[in-house]
Each structure stands twice: as structure tokens, then as C-alpha cells.
Amino acid sequence: MGFVNYEVNGAVATITINRPQALNALNSAVLDELNAVLDGIDLSAIRAVILTGAGDKSFVAGADIGEMSTLSKAEGEAFGKKGNDVFRKIETLPIPVIAAVNGFALGGGNEIAMSCDFRICADTAIFGQPEVGLGITPGFGGTQRLARLIGPGMAKQIIYTARNIKADEALRIGLVNQVVPLEELLPTAEKLAASIARNAPIAVRACKKAINEGLELGMDEAVALEAKIFGSCFETYDQREGMANFLRKKDDPKKVKVVDFKNA
Ligand code: CO8
């Protein structure tokens, strides 16, 4: 595919938005390809995904302003829905997705990063929602996810002022989890992904579901959902073997081994 690269290394897949001549801006073709790549992930083998941008300047510099400039109201709404559908697919992918933000994450770029499970970024990264300066609202989930992620007061300030945010501030306000030098970004993301992939996939997926779906509920319903998901882990190979391994280690430390979880 032309605009989106997909690479697999063991149980970790890396998706790279590859349109560096436009700072990886998202036009319809990029969104269509990304959608197809997400549909093609082999969920029986892949346990974590890294999402990044090509080049060392930009993660994603937003939705394509040229493509949007002449849209009608109906076309604007349809374009917003197209992006939202793809980003929701990322958010609800059964396995974790880590955004490795390697530069500009503006508008749709910040929005796609926020649809990932969490974000790490290069010290050169710049975040922002510049839409009001272009006469539009954030339309790929920004008004919703930024407020949920960093709180409505800070989200409103960032969105209304359209100001850019550097990596250190992004870390301070909880938009990203970690800042590293640019050259260490992908190795750090790969290490994180590998450490996730080593754990029981059944349990990791269940945690993602419990956190994402629980956040939509009141606390009584949320803890009931947690109990149900917790219960669903029992009688699985991964639960039986994970716990048996702990008990064997306790019995005899020489019996320490890495559990070969099977997602079963
Ligand atoms: N769309 C289209 N092309 C872009 C975009 C973009 N968002 N960003 C950069 N490019 C292109 C430039 O036009 C330029 O192309 P060319 O070489 O052909 O002139 C190339 O990328 C390189 O960009 P610059 O020369 O501008 O590079 P600089 O280093 O000077 O500046 C910036 C980098 C600061 C990132 C600058 O490019 C910029 O401000 N880009 C726009 C950022 C922006 O405003 N993004 C938000 C867009 S709106 C959005 O994302 C809304 C999402 C919701 C949509 C809802 C739909 C209804």
C-alpha cells in the first residue's frame, strides 16, 4: 500500500502513516488505507500495535486542509464520520495500540494519537488542535477525547486558543505518558509493545475492554462489568498456566520460566 506501511516483528505490528511530503496529513485515501490495514491485522498472532508517522518531522499534521477546503456541510459531516469511524476502530481494536508520536501531532494528528491506548513521544513532538484558527471544530474526536483525557478545563483552553503544546507540557498535562529523544522513540515503543506482548493476551484484551467500556458507565455498572470480565479469564489456559507457573516458582525458584501464553 502507498500511504500506510504495515510491518510485523514477532507479535508486534507497526503501522506507519506514510505521506511525508504532506507531513503525513490525513486525506481520504490515507484514511481508506488505514482502515484496510486495521481490518487486516491478524488478531490471532499480533498482541500489540505501534502507530507512528514516516520521517522525523511529523507524526500526522492533521486532516488534509486542501481536501477539506471546498467541502459542503454534508461533505464535511461525511468526512468527519469517515475519520471518526477509523479512529473508533483503533480505539476499540481488541489489542493495545501505542502511539509513537515522532513530531507534529496537530488536529487530526492529535486526535488519532488520542484514539490509541496511550502515547509516548519524541522530545521534538508538537501537539495541538489548530482547528478554530481554520474556522472549523476538531472533527475526528478531539472535542470528546481531549476533554476525557486531560479534563474539560485544560481541553477547552487548548482548543479555544489553538495553541501548540511542546512535549514537556504534553507530559505534564497527561496527554502523553513518556518523552524520549527522537532516536529512542521507536526502540522505546518496541520495548513497551514487547513487554505487553509477553503477558497473557486474553488478560490484556480483557483489561482494555474493561477500562474502555467501564469508563462509559456509572461506578456500580462499571464494577459489575469488571467482575464479569474478571470471571471470564478463569478456566482459560492462560489463567491456569500463569498461576501454576507462579506456584511452581514459589515451590522451587529454579523452575522459573517464561510462560508461553496462548491466548486461549
Ligand atoms: N493538510 C495538507 N497539507 C499539509 C498539512 C495538512 N494538514 N500540513 C502540512 N501540509 C503540507 C504543506 O502544505 C506542505 O506541502 P507543500 O510542500 O506541497 O507546500 C508540506 O506539508 C510541508 O508543510 P510546511 O511547508 O507547511 O512545513 P513547515 O515546517 O513550514 O510547517 C506545520 C509545519 C507547522 C505543521 C505546517 O505545515 C502546518 O501548520 N500544517 C497544518 C497543521 C494544521 O492546521 N493541522 C490541522 C488541520 S485541521 C484538522 O486536522 C481537522 C481534523 C478534523 C477534520 C474534520 C473533518 C470535517
PDB file of C-alpha atoms and ligand atoms in Angstrom:
ATOM      1  CA  MET A   1       0.000   0.000   0.000  1.00  0.00           C
ATOM      2  CA  GLY A   2       1.171   3.534  -0.706  1.00  0.00           C
ATOM      3  CA  PHE A   3       0.184   5.749   2.216  1.00  0.00           C
ATOM      4  CA  VAL A   4       0.249   3.294   5.110  1.00  0.00           C
ATOM      5  CA  ASN A   5       3.036   0.807   5.829  1.00  0.00           C
ATOM      6  CA  TYR A   6       2.462  -2.305   7.897  1.00  0.00           C
ATOM      7  CA  GLU A   7       5.299  -4.332   9.393  1.00  0.00           C
ATOM      8  CA  VAL A   8       5.238  -7.297  11.724  1.00  0.00           C
ATOM      9  CA  ASN A   9       8.008  -8.244  14.116  1.00  0.00           C
ATOM     10  CA  GLY A  10       7.017 -11.274  16.170  1.00  0.00           C
ATOM     11  CA  ALA A  11       3.795 -10.451  17.993  1.00  0.00           C
ATOM     12  CA  VAL A  12       4.155  -6.684  17.467  1.00  0.00           C
ATOM     13  CA  ALA A  13       2.870  -4.839  14.396  1.00  0.00           C
ATOM     14  CA  THR A  14       3.914  -1.319  13.393  1.00  0.00           C
ATOM     15  CA  ILE A  15       1.623   0.866  11.319  1.00  0.00           C
ATOM     16  CA  THR A  16       3.330   3.884   9.735  1.00  0.00           C
ATOM     17  CA  ILE A  17       1.353   6.701   8.143  1.00  0.00           C
ATOM     18  CA  ASN A  18       3.494   7.341   5.093  1.00  0.00           C
ATOM     19  CA  ARG A  19       2.788  10.606   3.341  1.00  0.00           C
ATOM     20  CA  PRO A  20       5.850  12.602   4.380  1.00  0.00           C
ATOM     21  CA  GLN A  21       5.604  15.114   1.522  1.00  0.00           C
ATOM     22  CA  ALA A  22       2.426  16.423   3.227  1.00  0.00           C
ATOM     23  CA  LEU A  23       3.731  15.799   6.774  1.00  0.00           C
ATOM     24  CA  ASN A  24       1.540  12.648   6.858  1.00  0.00           C
ATOM     25  CA  ALA A  25      -1.697  14.668   6.644  1.00  0.00           C
ATOM     26  CA  LEU A  26      -4.805  12.508   6.507  1.00  0.00           C
ATOM     27  CA  ASN A  27      -6.721  12.665   3.252  1.00  0.00           C
ATOM     28  CA  SER A  28      -9.478  10.234   2.235  1.00  0.00           C
ATOM     29  CA  ALA A  29      -7.012   7.852   0.569  1.00  0.00           C
ATOM     30  CA  VAL A  30      -4.866   7.661   3.737  1.00  0.00           C
ATOM     31  CA  LEU A  31      -7.958   7.033   5.878  1.00  0.00           C
ATOM     32  CA  ASP A  32      -9.177   4.296   3.490  1.00  0.00           C
ATOM     33  CA  GLU A  33      -5.796   2.568   3.543  1.00  0.00           C
ATOM     34  CA  LEU A  34      -5.524   2.831   7.296  1.00  0.00           C
ATOM     35  CA  ASN A  35      -8.979   1.308   7.609  1.00  0.00           C
ATOM     36  CA  ALA A  36      -7.964  -1.610   5.370  1.00  0.00           C
ATOM     37  CA  VAL A  37      -4.719  -2.156   7.307  1.00  0.00           C
ATOM     38  CA  LEU A  38      -6.620  -2.243  10.608  1.00  0.00           C
ATOM     39  CA  ASP A  39      -9.058  -4.791   9.151  1.00  0.00           C
ATOM     40  CA  GLY A  40      -6.121  -6.921   8.008  1.00  0.00           C
ATOM     41  CA  ILE A  41      -4.407  -7.275  11.418  1.00  0.00           C
ATOM     42  CA  ASP A  42      -4.088 -10.947  12.290  1.00  0.00           C
ATOM     43  CA  LEU A  43      -5.536 -10.848  15.788  1.00  0.00           C
ATOM     44  CA  SER A  44      -4.612 -14.485  16.379  1.00  0.00           C
ATOM     45  CA  ALA A  45      -0.906 -13.589  16.155  1.00  0.00           C
ATOM     46  CA  ILE A  46      -0.477  -9.876  16.910  1.00  0.00           C
ATOM     47  CA  ARG A  47      -0.577  -8.797  20.560  1.00  0.00           C
ATOM     48  CA  ALA A  48       0.286  -5.093  20.358  1.00  0.00           C
ATOM     49  CA  VAL A  49       0.423  -2.394  17.689  1.00  0.00           C
ATOM     50  CA  ILE A  50       2.597   0.707  17.344  1.00  0.00           C
ATOM     51  CA  LEU A  51       1.233   3.635  15.316  1.00  0.00           C
ATOM     52  CA  THR A  52       3.724   6.200  14.052  1.00  0.00           C
ATOM     53  CA  GLY A  53       4.428   8.592  11.183  1.00  0.00           C
ATOM     54  CA  ALA A  54       7.058   8.407   8.439  1.00  0.00           C
ATOM     55  CA  GLY A  55      10.068  10.707   8.675  1.00  0.00           C
ATOM     56  CA  ASP A  56      11.500  12.574  11.627  1.00  0.00           C
ATOM     57  CA  LYS A  57       9.432  15.759  11.416  1.00  0.00           C
ATOM     58  CA  SER A  58       5.789  14.835  11.664  1.00  0.00           C
ATOM     59  CA  PHE A  59       3.567  12.191  13.192  1.00  0.00           C
ATOM     60  CA  VAL A  60       0.400  13.457  11.462  1.00  0.00           C
ATOM     61  CA  ALA A  61      -0.045  17.201  10.677  1.00  0.00           C
ATOM     62  CA  GLY A  62      -3.828  16.880  10.701  1.00  0.00           C
ATOM     63  CA  ALA A  63      -6.579  16.238   8.239  1.00  0.00           C
ATOM     64  CA  ASP A  64      -5.775  17.366   4.708  1.00  0.00           C
ATOM     65  CA  ILE A  65      -6.629  21.062   4.565  1.00  0.00           C
ATOM     66  CA  GLY A  66      -6.586  21.137   0.750  1.00  0.00           C
ATOM     67  CA  GLU A  67      -9.142  18.338   0.543  1.00  0.00           C
ATOM     68  CA  MET A  68     -11.349  19.931   3.209  1.00  0.00           C
ATOM     69  CA  SER A  69     -11.219  23.495   1.896  1.00  0.00           C
ATOM     70  CA  THR A  70     -14.143  23.225  -0.537  1.00  0.00           C
ATOM     71  CA  LEU A  71     -16.368  20.725   1.271  1.00  0.00           C
ATOM     72  CA  SER A  72     -20.094  21.385   1.663  1.00  0.00           C
ATOM     73  CA  LYS A  73     -21.746  20.992   5.093  1.00  0.00           C
ATOM     74  CA  ALA A  74     -22.875  17.469   4.178  1.00  0.00           C
ATOM     75  CA  GLU A  75     -19.454  16.530   2.815  1.00  0.00           C
ATOM     76  CA  GLY A  76     -17.785  17.961   5.929  1.00  0.00           C
ATOM     77  CA  GLU A  77     -20.008  15.838   8.131  1.00  0.00           C
ATOM     78  CA  ALA A  78     -19.283  12.762   5.994  1.00  0.00           C
ATOM     79  CA  PHE A  79     -15.523  13.414   6.161  1.00  0.00           C
ATOM     80  CA  GLY A  80     -15.750  13.806   9.935  1.00  0.00           C
ATOM     81  CA  LYS A  81     -17.620  10.500  10.174  1.00  0.00           C
ATOM     82  CA  LYS A  82     -15.078   8.770   7.953  1.00  0.00           C
ATOM     83  CA  GLY A  83     -12.230   9.797  10.257  1.00  0.00           C
ATOM     84  CA  ASN A  84     -14.215   9.037  13.385  1.00  0.00           C
ATOM     85  CA  ASP A  85     -15.082   5.544  12.144  1.00  0.00           C
ATOM     86  CA  VAL A  86     -11.414   4.718  11.548  1.00  0.00           C
ATOM     87  CA  PHE A  87     -10.278   6.239  14.854  1.00  0.00           C
ATOM     88  CA  ARG A  88     -13.003   4.354  16.727  1.00  0.00           C
ATOM     89  CA  LYS A  89     -11.727   1.173  15.083  1.00  0.00           C
ATOM     90  CA  ILE A  90      -8.294   1.926  16.560  1.00  0.00           C
ATOM     91  CA  GLU A  91      -9.792   2.703  19.966  1.00  0.00           C
ATOM     92  CA  THR A  92     -11.838  -0.497  20.052  1.00  0.00           C
ATOM     93  CA  LEU A  93      -9.240  -2.779  18.478  1.00  0.00           C
ATOM     94  CA  PRO A  94      -9.097  -5.743  20.880  1.00  0.00           C
ATOM     95  CA  ILE A  95      -5.331  -5.355  21.341  1.00  0.00           C
ATOM     96  CA  PRO A  96      -3.404  -2.329  22.669  1.00  0.00           C
ATOM     97  CA  VAL A  97      -2.257   0.377  20.263  1.00  0.00           C
ATOM     98  CA  ILE A  98       0.652   2.631  21.293  1.00  0.00           C
ATOM     99  CA  ALA A  99       1.056   5.973  19.523  1.00  0.00           C
ATOM    100  CA  ALA A 100       4.734   6.775  18.964  1.00  0.00           C
ATOM    101  CA  VAL A 101       4.493  10.496  18.211  1.00  0.00           C
ATOM    102  CA  ASN A 102       7.560  11.467  16.188  1.00  0.00           C
ATOM    103  CA  GLY A 103       6.849  15.155  15.518  1.00  0.00           C
ATOM    104  CA  PHE A 104       3.795  17.272  14.685  1.00  0.00           C
ATOM    105  CA  ALA A 105       0.542  15.855  16.066  1.00  0.00           C
ATOM    106  CA  LEU A 106      -1.839  18.617  15.079  1.00  0.00           C
ATOM    107  CA  GLY A 107      -5.602  18.499  14.629  1.00  0.00           C
ATOM    108  CA  GLY A 108      -6.418  15.042  13.268  1.00  0.00           C
ATOM    109  CA  GLY A 109      -2.870  14.043  14.278  1.00  0.00           C
ATOM    110  CA  ASN A 110      -3.509  14.692  17.943  1.00  0.00           C
ATOM    111  CA  GLU A 111      -6.927  13.089  17.522  1.00  0.00           C
ATOM    112  CA  ILE A 112      -5.578   9.846  16.039  1.00  0.00           C
ATOM    113  CA  ALA A 113      -2.944   9.718  18.801  1.00  0.00           C
ATOM    114  CA  MET A 114      -5.716  10.077  21.391  1.00  0.00           C
ATOM    115  CA  SER A 115      -7.633   7.153  19.885  1.00  0.00           C
ATOM    116  CA  CYS A 116      -4.643   4.945  20.786  1.00  0.00           C
ATOM    117  CA  ASP A 117      -4.397   3.322  24.223  1.00  0.00           C
ATOM    118  CA  PHE A 118      -1.560   5.619  25.244  1.00  0.00           C
ATOM    119  CA  ARG A 119       1.031   7.914  23.758  1.00  0.00           C
ATOM    120  CA  ILE A 120       4.783   8.234  24.009  1.00  0.00           C
ATOM    121  CA  CYS A 121       6.526  10.996  22.107  1.00  0.00           C
ATOM    122  CA  ALA A 122       9.824  12.398  20.907  1.00  0.00           C
ATOM    123  CA  ASP A 123      11.175  15.463  22.676  1.00  0.00           C
ATOM    124  CA  THR A 124      10.611  17.267  19.351  1.00  0.00           C
ATOM    125  CA  ALA A 125       6.868  16.494  19.240  1.00  0.00           C
ATOM    126  CA  ILE A 126       4.341  19.334  18.981  1.00  0.00           C
ATOM    127  CA  PHE A 127       0.689  18.794  19.846  1.00  0.00           C
ATOM    128  CA  GLY A 128      -2.331  20.987  19.250  1.00  0.00           C
ATOM    129  CA  GLN A 129      -5.847  21.414  17.965  1.00  0.00           C
ATOM    130  CA  PRO A 130      -5.497  24.317  15.495  1.00  0.00           C
ATOM    131  CA  GLU A 131      -8.988  23.901  14.017  1.00  0.00           C
ATOM    132  CA  VAL A 132     -10.635  27.087  15.328  1.00  0.00           C
ATOM    133  CA  GLY A 133      -7.929  29.033  13.504  1.00  0.00           C
ATOM    134  CA  LEU A 134      -9.176  27.361  10.311  1.00  0.00           C
ATOM    135  CA  GLY A 135     -12.837  28.075  11.017  1.00  0.00           C
ATOM    136  CA  ILE A 136     -13.810  24.540  11.997  1.00  0.00           C
ATOM    137  CA  THR A 137     -14.082  22.421  15.120  1.00  0.00           C
ATOM    138  CA  PRO A 138     -11.907  19.407  15.877  1.00  0.00           C
ATOM    139  CA  GLY A 139     -13.885  16.811  13.913  1.00  0.00           C
ATOM    140  CA  PHE A 140     -12.111  13.485  14.414  1.00  0.00           C
ATOM    141  CA  GLY A 141     -12.982  13.090  18.096  1.00  0.00           C
ATOM    142  CA  GLY A 142     -10.899  15.939  19.530  1.00  0.00           C
ATOM    143  CA  THR A 143     -13.703  17.704  21.390  1.00  0.00           C
ATOM    144  CA  GLN A 144     -14.585  14.409  23.055  1.00  0.00           C
ATOM    145  CA  ARG A 145     -11.314  12.581  23.705  1.00  0.00           C
ATOM    146  CA  LEU A 146      -9.177  15.570  24.756  1.00  0.00           C
ATOM    147  CA  ALA A 147     -11.703  16.544  27.434  1.00  0.00           C
ATOM    148  CA  ARG A 148     -11.912  12.957  28.695  1.00  0.00           C
ATOM    149  CA  LEU A 149      -8.131  12.565  28.690  1.00  0.00           C
ATOM    150  CA  ILE A 150      -6.884  15.796  30.284  1.00  0.00           C
ATOM    151  CA  GLY A 151     -10.097  17.255  31.742  1.00  0.00           C
ATOM    152  CA  PRO A 152     -12.545  19.752  30.251  1.00  0.00           C
ATOM    153  CA  GLY A 153     -10.888  22.930  31.560  1.00  0.00           C
ATOM    154  CA  MET A 154      -7.481  22.277  30.009  1.00  0.00           C
ATOM    155  CA  ALA A 155      -9.043  20.790  26.854  1.00  0.00           C
ATOM    156  CA  LYS A 156     -11.209  23.875  26.339  1.00  0.00           C
ATOM    157  CA  GLN A 157      -8.220  26.192  26.808  1.00  0.00           C
ATOM    158  CA  ILE A 158      -6.160  24.256  24.261  1.00  0.00           C
ATOM    159  CA  ILE A 159      -8.998  24.012  21.731  1.00  0.00           C
ATOM    160  CA  TYR A 160     -10.258  27.615  22.058  1.00  0.00           C
ATOM    161  CA  THR A 161      -6.770  29.146  21.829  1.00  0.00           C
ATOM    162  CA  ALA A 162      -5.499  26.703  19.150  1.00  0.00           C
ATOM    163  CA  ARG A 163      -2.061  26.984  20.724  1.00  0.00           C
ATOM    164  CA  ASN A 164       0.695  24.430  20.184  1.00  0.00           C
ATOM    165  CA  ILE A 165       1.999  22.344  23.051  1.00  0.00           C
ATOM    166  CA  LYS A 166       5.536  21.058  23.365  1.00  0.00           C
ATOM    167  CA  ALA A 167       6.426  17.576  24.573  1.00  0.00           C
ATOM    168  CA  ASP A 168       7.260  18.593  28.153  1.00  0.00           C
ATOM    169  CA  GLU A 169       3.875  20.278  28.612  1.00  0.00           C
ATOM    170  CA  ALA A 170       2.117  17.318  26.961  1.00  0.00           C
ATOM    171  CA  LEU A 171       3.732  15.115  29.614  1.00  0.00           C
ATOM    172  CA  ARG A 172       2.773  17.465  32.442  1.00  0.00           C
ATOM    173  CA  ILE A 173      -0.908  17.607  31.461  1.00  0.00           C
ATOM    174  CA  GLY A 174      -1.155  13.853  30.919  1.00  0.00           C
ATOM    175  CA  LEU A 175      -1.552  13.906  27.151  1.00  0.00           C
ATOM    176  CA  VAL A 176       1.495  11.622  26.820  1.00  0.00           C
ATOM    177  CA  ASN A 177       2.979   9.040  29.168  1.00  0.00           C
ATOM    178  CA  GLN A 178       6.652   9.434  28.310  1.00  0.00           C
ATOM    179  CA  VAL A 179       9.011  11.715  26.382  1.00  0.00           C
ATOM    180  CA  VAL A 180      12.242  10.354  24.895  1.00  0.00           C
ATOM    181  CA  PRO A 181      14.857  11.634  22.446  1.00  0.00           C
ATOM    182  CA  LEU A 182      13.632  11.166  18.853  1.00  0.00           C
ATOM    183  CA  GLU A 183      16.178   8.430  18.071  1.00  0.00           C
ATOM    184  CA  GLU A 184      14.963   6.429  21.075  1.00  0.00           C
ATOM    185  CA  LEU A 185      11.259   6.732  20.236  1.00  0.00           C
ATOM    186  CA  LEU A 186      10.720   3.593  18.166  1.00  0.00           C
ATOM    187  CA  PRO A 187      13.042   1.398  20.258  1.00  0.00           C
ATOM    188  CA  THR A 188      11.158   2.558  23.379  1.00  0.00           C
ATOM    189  CA  ALA A 189       7.776   1.863  21.767  1.00  0.00           C
ATOM    190  CA  GLU A 190       9.005  -1.549  20.619  1.00  0.00           C
ATOM    191  CA  LYS A 191      10.204  -2.420  24.140  1.00  0.00           C
ATOM    192  CA  LEU A 192       6.865  -1.343  25.596  1.00  0.00           C
ATOM    193  CA  ALA A 193       4.948  -3.325  22.990  1.00  0.00           C
ATOM    194  CA  ALA A 194       7.113  -6.393  23.581  1.00  0.00           C
ATOM    195  CA  SER A 195       6.563  -6.157  27.335  1.00  0.00           C
ATOM    196  CA  ILE A 196       2.802  -6.072  26.719  1.00  0.00           C
ATOM    197  CA  ALA A 197       3.043  -8.961  24.240  1.00  0.00           C
ATOM    198  CA  ARG A 198       4.778 -11.140  26.848  1.00  0.00           C
ATOM    199  CA  ASN A 199       1.713 -11.043  29.116  1.00  0.00           C
ATOM    200  CA  ALA A 200      -1.395 -13.169  28.767  1.00  0.00           C
ATOM    201  CA  PRO A 201      -3.184 -11.782  25.697  1.00  0.00           C
ATOM    202  CA  ILE A 202      -6.545 -12.895  26.993  1.00  0.00           C
ATOM    203  CA  ALA A 203      -5.995 -10.802  30.117  1.00  0.00           C
ATOM    204  CA  VAL A 204      -4.537  -7.773  28.316  1.00  0.00           C
ATOM    205  CA  ARG A 205      -7.513  -7.691  25.935  1.00  0.00           C
ATOM    206  CA  ALA A 206      -9.893  -8.088  28.849  1.00  0.00           C
ATOM    207  CA  CYS A 207      -8.222  -5.146  30.645  1.00  0.00           C
ATOM    208  CA  LYS A 208      -8.600  -2.932  27.554  1.00  0.00           C
ATOM    209  CA  LYS A 209     -12.263  -3.840  27.275  1.00  0.00           C
ATOM    210  CA  ALA A 210     -12.897  -3.324  30.996  1.00  0.00           C
ATOM    211  CA  ILE A 211     -11.197   0.093  31.055  1.00  0.00           C
ATOM    212  CA  ASN A 212     -12.716   1.400  27.810  1.00  0.00           C
ATOM    213  CA  GLU A 213     -16.235   0.124  28.382  1.00  0.00           C
ATOM    214  CA  GLY A 214     -16.160   0.828  32.123  1.00  0.00           C
ATOM    215  CA  LEU A 215     -15.353   4.500  31.505  1.00  0.00           C
ATOM    216  CA  GLU A 216     -18.715   4.824  29.722  1.00  0.00           C
ATOM    217  CA  LEU A 217     -20.636   3.554  32.778  1.00  0.00           C
ATOM    218  CA  GLY A 218     -21.570   4.627  36.281  1.00  0.00           C
ATOM    219  CA  MET A 219     -19.432   3.012  39.028  1.00  0.00           C
ATOM    220  CA  ASP A 220     -21.988   0.347  40.037  1.00  0.00           C
ATOM    221  CA  GLU A 221     -22.348  -0.878  36.491  1.00  0.00           C
ATOM    222  CA  ALA A 222     -18.623  -0.481  35.870  1.00  0.00           C
ATOM    223  CA  VAL A 223     -17.538  -2.734  38.730  1.00  0.00           C
ATOM    224  CA  ALA A 224     -20.220  -5.267  37.698  1.00  0.00           C
ATOM    225  CA  LEU A 225     -18.678  -5.256  34.223  1.00  0.00           C
ATOM    226  CA  GLU A 226     -15.243  -5.717  35.777  1.00  0.00           C
ATOM    227  CA  ALA A 227     -16.435  -8.736  37.773  1.00  0.00           C
ATOM    228  CA  LYS A 228     -17.862 -10.316  34.630  1.00  0.00           C
ATOM    229  CA  ILE A 229     -14.687  -9.728  32.632  1.00  0.00           C
ATOM    230  CA  PHE A 230     -12.526 -10.926  35.561  1.00  0.00           C
ATOM    231  CA  GLY A 231     -14.581 -14.121  35.744  1.00  0.00           C
ATOM    232  CA  SER A 232     -14.215 -14.700  32.018  1.00  0.00           C
ATOM    233  CA  CYS A 233     -10.441 -15.124  32.443  1.00  0.00           C
ATOM    234  CA  PHE A 234     -10.846 -18.245  34.608  1.00  0.00           C
ATOM    235  CA  GLU A 235     -10.687 -21.776  33.187  1.00  0.00           C
ATOM    236  CA  THR A 236      -8.554 -20.457  30.340  1.00  0.00           C
ATOM    237  CA  TYR A 237      -5.165 -21.984  29.549  1.00  0.00           C
ATOM    238  CA  ASP A 238      -3.516 -18.605  30.182  1.00  0.00           C
ATOM    239  CA  GLN A 239      -5.002 -18.257  33.677  1.00  0.00           C
ATOM    240  CA  ARG A 240      -4.291 -21.868  34.661  1.00  0.00           C
ATOM    241  CA  GLU A 241      -0.715 -21.779  33.339  1.00  0.00           C
ATOM    242  CA  GLY A 242       0.031 -18.239  34.594  1.00  0.00           C
ATOM    243  CA  MET A 243      -0.965 -19.136  38.142  1.00  0.00           C
ATOM    244  CA  ALA A 244       0.585 -22.619  38.041  1.00  0.00           C
ATOM    245  CA  ASN A 245       3.878 -21.040  36.976  1.00  0.00           C
ATOM    246  CA  PHE A 246       3.793 -18.709  39.982  1.00  0.00           C
ATOM    247  CA  LEU A 247       3.147 -21.641  42.314  1.00  0.00           C
ATOM    248  CA  ARG A 248       5.953 -23.714  40.740  1.00  0.00           C
ATOM    249  CA  LYS A 249       8.376 -20.792  41.186  1.00  0.00           C
ATOM    250  CA  LYS A 250       7.382 -20.491  44.835  1.00  0.00           C
ATOM    251  CA  ASP A 251       7.960 -24.183  45.289  1.00  0.00           C
ATOM    252  CA  ASP A 252      11.359 -24.173  43.605  1.00  0.00           C
ATOM    253  CA  PRO A 253      12.916 -20.920  42.244  1.00  0.00           C
ATOM    254  CA  LYS A 254      14.890 -22.975  39.685  1.00  0.00           C
ATOM    255  CA  LYS A 255      11.618 -23.754  37.998  1.00  0.00           C
ATOM    256  CA  VAL A 256      11.235 -20.117  36.884  1.00  0.00           C
ATOM    257  CA  LYS A 257      10.246 -19.994  33.266  1.00  0.00           C
ATOM    258  CA  VAL A 258       8.658 -17.582  30.864  1.00  0.00           C
ATOM    259  CA  VAL A 259       5.064 -18.624  30.411  1.00  0.00           C
ATOM    260  CA  ASP A 260       4.147 -19.334  26.826  1.00  0.00           C
ATOM    261  CA  PHE A 261       0.717 -17.763  26.876  1.00  0.00           C
ATOM    262  CA  LYS A 262      -1.597 -18.983  24.162  1.00  0.00           C
ATOM    263  CA  ASN A 263      -4.477 -16.519  24.086  1.00  0.00           C
ATOM    264  CA  ALA A 264      -6.697 -19.434  24.950  1.00  0.00           C
TER     265      ALA A 264
HETATM  266  N1  CO8 B   1      -3.038  19.266   5.171  1.00  0.00           N
HETATM  267  C1  CO8 B   1      -2.489  19.302   3.938  1.00  0.00           C
HETATM  268  N2  CO8 B   1      -1.196  19.529   3.704  1.00  0.00           N
HETATM  269  C2  CO8 B   1      -0.398  19.757   4.760  1.00  0.00           C
HETATM  270  C3  CO8 B   1      -0.899  19.759   6.076  1.00  0.00           C
HETATM  271  C4  CO8 B   1      -2.284  19.484   6.263  1.00  0.00           C
HETATM  272  N3  CO8 B   1      -2.849  19.422   7.480  1.00  0.00           N
HETATM  273  N4  CO8 B   1       0.121  20.025   6.931  1.00  0.00           N
HETATM  274  C5  CO8 B   1       1.213  20.199   6.155  1.00  0.00           C
HETATM  275  N5  CO8 B   1       0.908  20.023   4.864  1.00  0.00           N
HETATM  276  C6  CO8 B   1       1.809  20.129   3.695  1.00  0.00           C
HETATM  277  C7  CO8 B   1       2.119  21.584   3.354  1.00  0.00           C
HETATM  278  O1  CO8 B   1       1.084  22.133   2.579  1.00  0.00           O
HETATM  279  C8  CO8 B   1       3.411  21.428   2.596  1.00  0.00           C
HETATM  280  O2  CO8 B   1       3.122  20.994   1.287  1.00  0.00           O
HETATM  281  P1  CO8 B   1       3.891  21.659   0.015  1.00  0.00           P
HETATM  282  O3  CO8 B   1       5.340  21.309   0.214  1.00  0.00           O
HETATM  283  O4  CO8 B   1       3.275  20.987  -1.157  1.00  0.00           O
HETATM  284  O5  CO8 B   1       3.663  23.131   0.109  1.00  0.00           O
HETATM  285  C9  CO8 B   1       4.104  20.282   3.299  1.00  0.00           C
HETATM  286  O6  CO8 B   1       3.065  19.579   4.014  1.00  0.00           O
HETATM  287  C10 CO8 B   1       5.129  20.737   4.298  1.00  0.00           C
HETATM  288  O7  CO8 B   1       4.495  21.647   5.186  1.00  0.00           O
HETATM  289  P2  CO8 B   1       5.090  23.123   5.504  1.00  0.00           P
HETATM  290  O8  CO8 B   1       5.877  23.630   4.344  1.00  0.00           O
HETATM  291  O9  CO8 B   1       3.943  23.957   5.965  1.00  0.00           O
HETATM  292  O10 CO8 B   1       6.085  22.760   6.683  1.00  0.00           O
HETATM  293  P3  CO8 B   1       6.535  23.725   7.881  1.00  0.00           P
HETATM  294  O11 CO8 B   1       7.658  23.028   8.570  1.00  0.00           O
HETATM  295  O12 CO8 B   1       6.783  25.101   7.379  1.00  0.00           O
HETATM  296  O13 CO8 B   1       5.273  23.800   8.862  1.00  0.00           O
HETATM  297  C11 CO8 B   1       3.421  22.888  10.103  1.00  0.00           C
HETATM  298  C12 CO8 B   1       4.835  22.635   9.528  1.00  0.00           C
HETATM  299  C13 CO8 B   1       3.519  23.935  11.208  1.00  0.00           C
HETATM  300  C14 CO8 B   1       2.929  21.567  10.676  1.00  0.00           C
HETATM  301  C15 CO8 B   1       2.509  23.401   8.980  1.00  0.00           C
HETATM  302  O14 CO8 B   1       2.619  22.530   7.855  1.00  0.00           O
HETATM  303  C16 CO8 B   1       1.063  23.450   9.381  1.00  0.00           C
HETATM  304  O15 CO8 B   1       0.672  24.355  10.106  1.00  0.00           O
HETATM  305  N6  CO8 B   1       0.255  22.487   8.909  1.00  0.00           N
HETATM  306  C17 CO8 B   1      -1.181  22.466   9.177  1.00  0.00           C
HETATM  307  C18 CO8 B   1      -1.444  21.963  10.584  1.00  0.00           C
HETATM  308  C19 CO8 B   1      -2.906  22.024  10.886  1.00  0.00           C
HETATM  309  O16 CO8 B   1      -3.529  23.086  10.934  1.00  0.00           O
HETATM  310  N7  CO8 B   1      -3.486  20.852  11.101  1.00  0.00           N
HETATM  311  C20 CO8 B   1      -4.889  20.727  11.444  1.00  0.00           C
HETATM  312  C21 CO8 B   1      -5.683  20.524  10.210  1.00  0.00           C
HETATM  313  S1  CO8 B   1      -7.405  20.544  10.559  1.00  0.00           S
HETATM  314  C22 CO8 B   1      -7.726  19.015  11.171  1.00  0.00           C
HETATM  315  O17 CO8 B   1      -6.881  18.189  11.346  1.00  0.00           O
HETATM  316  C23 CO8 B   1      -9.154  18.783  11.484  1.00  0.00           C
HETATM  317  C24 CO8 B   1      -9.408  17.313  11.839  1.00  0.00           C
HETATM  318  C25 CO8 B   1     -10.862  17.061  11.844  1.00  0.00           C
HETATM  319  C26 CO8 B   1     -11.416  17.069  10.472  1.00  0.00           C
HETATM  320  C27 CO8 B   1     -12.898  17.032  10.481  1.00  0.00           C
HETATM  321  C28 CO8 B   1     -13.429  16.974   9.088  1.00  0.00           C
HETATM  322  C29 CO8 B   1     -14.717  17.620   8.885  1.00  0.00           C
END
